[in-house]
mmCIF file of C-alpha atoms in Angstrom:
data_model
loop_
_atom_site.group_PDB
_atom_site.id
_atom_site.type_symbol
_atom_site.label_atom_id
_atom_site.label_comp_id
_atom_site.label_asym_id
_atom_site.label_seq_id
_atom_site.Cartn_x
_atom_site.Cartn_y
_atom_site.Cartn_z
ATOM 1 C CA MET A 1 46.826 -4.230 -71.966
ATOM 2 C CA ILE A 2 44.322 -6.904 -71.001
ATOM 3 C CA THR A 3 44.312 -9.831 -73.419
ATOM 4 C CA SER A 4 42.556 -12.629 -71.556
ATOM 5 C CA PRO A 5 38.778 -12.843 -72.126
ATOM 6 C CA TYR A 6 38.338 -13.505 -68.408
ATOM 7 C CA GLU A 7 40.302 -10.362 -67.487
ATOM 8 C CA LYS A 8 38.238 -8.327 -69.967
ATOM 9 C CA TYR A 9 35.058 -9.720 -68.416
ATOM 10 C CA LYS A 10 36.243 -8.863 -64.897
ATOM 11 C CA GLN A 11 37.212 -5.334 -65.917
ATOM 12 C CA ASN A 12 33.884 -4.775 -67.677
ATOM 13 C CA SER A 13 32.035 -6.225 -64.707
ATOM 14 C CA VAL A 14 33.690 -3.768 -62.308
ATOM 15 C CA GLN A 15 33.199 -0.798 -64.628
ATOM 16 C CA THR A 16 29.482 -1.443 -65.102
ATOM 17 C CA SER A 17 28.583 -2.345 -61.513
ATOM 18 C CA THR A 18 26.648 -0.184 -59.097
ATOM 19 C CA PRO A 19 28.354 0.912 -55.871
ATOM 20 C CA GLY A 20 26.339 -1.712 -53.972
ATOM 21 C CA GLN A 21 27.434 -4.444 -56.366
ATOM 22 C CA LEU A 22 31.064 -3.349 -55.954
ATOM 23 C CA VAL A 23 30.784 -3.668 -52.164
ATOM 24 C CA ILE A 24 29.334 -7.160 -52.588
ATOM 25 C CA MET A 25 32.258 -8.028 -54.889
ATOM 26 C CA LEU A 26 34.669 -6.885 -52.185
ATOM 27 C CA TYR A 27 32.941 -9.111 -49.646
ATOM 28 C CA ASP A 28 33.033 -12.020 -52.105
ATOM 29 C CA GLY A 29 36.774 -11.576 -52.502
ATOM 30 C CA ALA A 30 37.394 -11.264 -48.764
ATOM 31 C CA ILE A 31 35.309 -14.365 -48.056
ATOM 32 C CA ARG A 32 37.112 -16.339 -50.760
ATOM 33 C CA PHE A 33 40.532 -15.300 -49.403
ATOM 34 C CA VAL A 34 39.615 -16.085 -45.786
ATOM 35 C CA LYS A 35 38.422 -19.544 -46.816
ATOM 36 C CA ALA A 36 41.665 -20.120 -48.743
ATOM 37 C CA GLY A 37 43.673 -18.881 -45.746
ATOM 38 C CA LEU A 38 41.822 -21.230 -43.406
ATOM 39 C CA ASP A 39 42.461 -24.063 -45.832
ATOM 40 C CA GLY A 40 46.148 -23.169 -45.719
ATOM 41 C CA ILE A 41 46.148 -23.303 -41.922
ATOM 42 C CA GLU A 42 44.351 -26.647 -41.944
ATOM 43 C CA LYS A 43 46.861 -28.108 -44.413
ATOM 44 C CA LYS A 44 49.796 -26.475 -42.626
ATOM 45 C CA ASP A 45 50.576 -24.560 -45.824
ATOM 46 C CA TYR A 46 51.475 -21.406 -43.959
ATOM 47 C CA TYR A 47 52.550 -19.524 -47.072
ATOM 48 C CA LYS A 48 49.062 -20.012 -48.542
ATOM 49 C CA ALA A 49 47.511 -19.013 -45.222
ATOM 50 C CA ASN A 50 49.633 -15.872 -44.949
ATOM 51 C CA VAL A 51 49.065 -14.707 -48.522
ATOM 52 C CA ASN A 52 45.313 -15.244 -48.491
ATOM 53 C CA LEU A 53 44.627 -13.874 -45.017
ATOM 54 C CA GLY A 54 46.742 -10.858 -45.984
ATOM 55 C CA LYS A 55 44.609 -10.330 -49.104
ATOM 56 C CA ALA A 56 41.459 -10.517 -46.974
ATOM 57 C CA GLN A 57 42.948 -7.915 -44.597
ATOM 58 C CA THR A 58 43.640 -5.630 -47.554
ATOM 59 C CA ILE A 59 40.010 -5.862 -48.667
ATOM 60 C CA VAL A 60 38.706 -5.196 -45.151
ATOM 61 C CA SER A 61 41.033 -2.184 -44.936
ATOM 62 C CA GLU A 62 39.627 -0.942 -48.255
ATOM 63 C CA LEU A 63 36.094 -1.312 -46.909
ATOM 64 C CA MET A 64 37.161 0.706 -43.845
ATOM 65 C CA SER A 65 38.694 3.479 -45.943
ATOM 66 C CA THR A 66 35.606 3.962 -48.092
ATOM 67 C CA LEU A 67 33.149 4.528 -45.236
ATOM 68 C CA ASN A 68 31.432 7.910 -45.111
ATOM 69 C CA GLN A 69 32.053 8.860 -41.478
ATOM 70 C CA SER A 70 29.249 11.451 -41.494
ATOM 71 C CA TYR A 71 26.770 8.618 -40.847
ATOM 72 C CA GLU A 72 26.509 6.972 -37.432
ATOM 73 C CA VAL A 73 26.284 3.489 -38.947
ATOM 74 C CA ALA A 74 29.691 4.052 -40.572
ATOM 75 C CA LYS A 75 31.295 4.376 -37.150
ATOM 76 C CA ASP A 76 29.762 1.076 -36.075
ATOM 77 C CA LEU A 77 30.842 -0.602 -39.309
ATOM 78 C CA PHE A 78 34.349 0.797 -38.899
ATOM 79 C CA ALA A 79 34.601 -0.790 -35.449
ATOM 80 C CA LEU A 80 33.357 -4.124 -36.805
ATOM 81 C CA TYR A 81 35.822 -3.999 -39.718
ATOM 82 C CA GLU A 82 38.605 -3.118 -37.299
ATOM 83 C CA TYR A 83 37.725 -6.111 -35.122
ATOM 84 C CA THR A 84 37.457 -8.355 -38.187
ATOM 85 C CA ASN A 85 40.919 -7.245 -39.292
ATOM 86 C CA HIS A 86 42.218 -7.973 -35.786
ATOM 87 C CA LEU A 87 40.767 -11.498 -36.007
ATOM 88 C CA LEU A 88 42.418 -12.063 -39.383
ATOM 89 C CA ILE A 89 45.755 -10.910 -38.018
ATOM 90 C CA GLN A 90 45.431 -13.192 -34.987
ATOM 91 C CA SER A 91 44.474 -16.134 -37.187
ATOM 92 C CA ASN A 92 47.490 -15.476 -39.387
ATOM 93 C CA ILE A 93 49.996 -14.939 -36.578
ATOM 94 C CA LYS A 94 48.818 -17.799 -34.394
ATOM 95 C CA LYS A 95 47.834 -20.078 -37.295
ATOM 96 C CA ASN A 96 44.575 -20.638 -35.457
ATOM 97 C CA LYS A 97 41.455 -21.212 -37.536
ATOM 98 C CA SER A 98 38.995 -20.119 -34.845
ATOM 99 C CA PHE A 99 39.908 -16.438 -35.259
ATOM 100 C CA GLY A 100 39.547 -16.656 -39.024
ATOM 101 C CA GLU A 101 36.270 -18.530 -38.753
ATOM 102 C CA GLU A 102 34.837 -15.779 -36.557
ATOM 103 C CA ALA A 103 35.989 -13.151 -39.081
ATOM 104 C CA LEU A 104 34.478 -15.213 -41.898
ATOM 105 C CA GLY A 105 31.126 -15.269 -40.099
ATOM 106 C CA TYR A 106 31.069 -11.476 -39.845
ATOM 107 C CA LEU A 107 32.018 -11.062 -43.493
ATOM 108 C CA GLN A 108 29.331 -13.496 -44.625
ATOM 109 C CA GLU A 109 26.671 -11.759 -42.534
ATOM 110 C CA LEU A 110 27.681 -8.341 -43.810
ATOM 111 C CA ARG A 111 27.656 -9.606 -47.392
ATOM 112 C CA GLU A 112 24.124 -10.942 -46.996
ATOM 113 C CA THR A 113 23.040 -7.613 -45.521
ATOM 114 C CA TRP A 114 24.470 -5.781 -48.534
ATOM 115 C CA VAL A 115 22.695 -8.185 -50.907
ATOM 116 C CA VAL A 116 19.368 -7.342 -49.257
ATOM 117 C CA ILE A 117 20.111 -3.603 -49.265
ATOM 118 C CA ASN A 118 21.179 -3.718 -52.898
ATOM 119 C CA LYS A 119 18.018 -5.560 -53.920
ATOM 120 C CA GLN A 120 15.852 -3.055 -52.060
ATOM 121 C CA THR A 121 17.565 -0.007 -53.560
ATOM 122 C CA THR A 122 18.175 -1.151 -57.132
ATOM 123 C CA GLY A 123 15.978 -4.191 -57.595
ATOM 124 C CA THR A 124 19.016 -6.233 -58.717
ATOM 125 C CA LEU A 125 22.060 -8.012 -57.389
#
């Protein structure tokens, strides 16, 4: 049972969001985790880096699994997600920020694209 007001808010937020808003939330989480992972690398806190880059990988994998492969754009997105996941893995294994920064750039661009699409299709964020 959820008792925290914040947890109740988060649950309600997810339950009342449109599919486009949910995708944006996934990107927000992935971006936040990549930034935290990069911070961990910078501070040589490799546990923090590993945990957060792993969480970002999980979100990217979720984005990959929800694609409708009957559309051509889904195949292109799948390849980009796959490459992004590869970059996150390399950043985590090699403790090298440049891989993670490249992945972060893709995630931020994709998020902005989804914001525009969501505004055009629903008129909201």
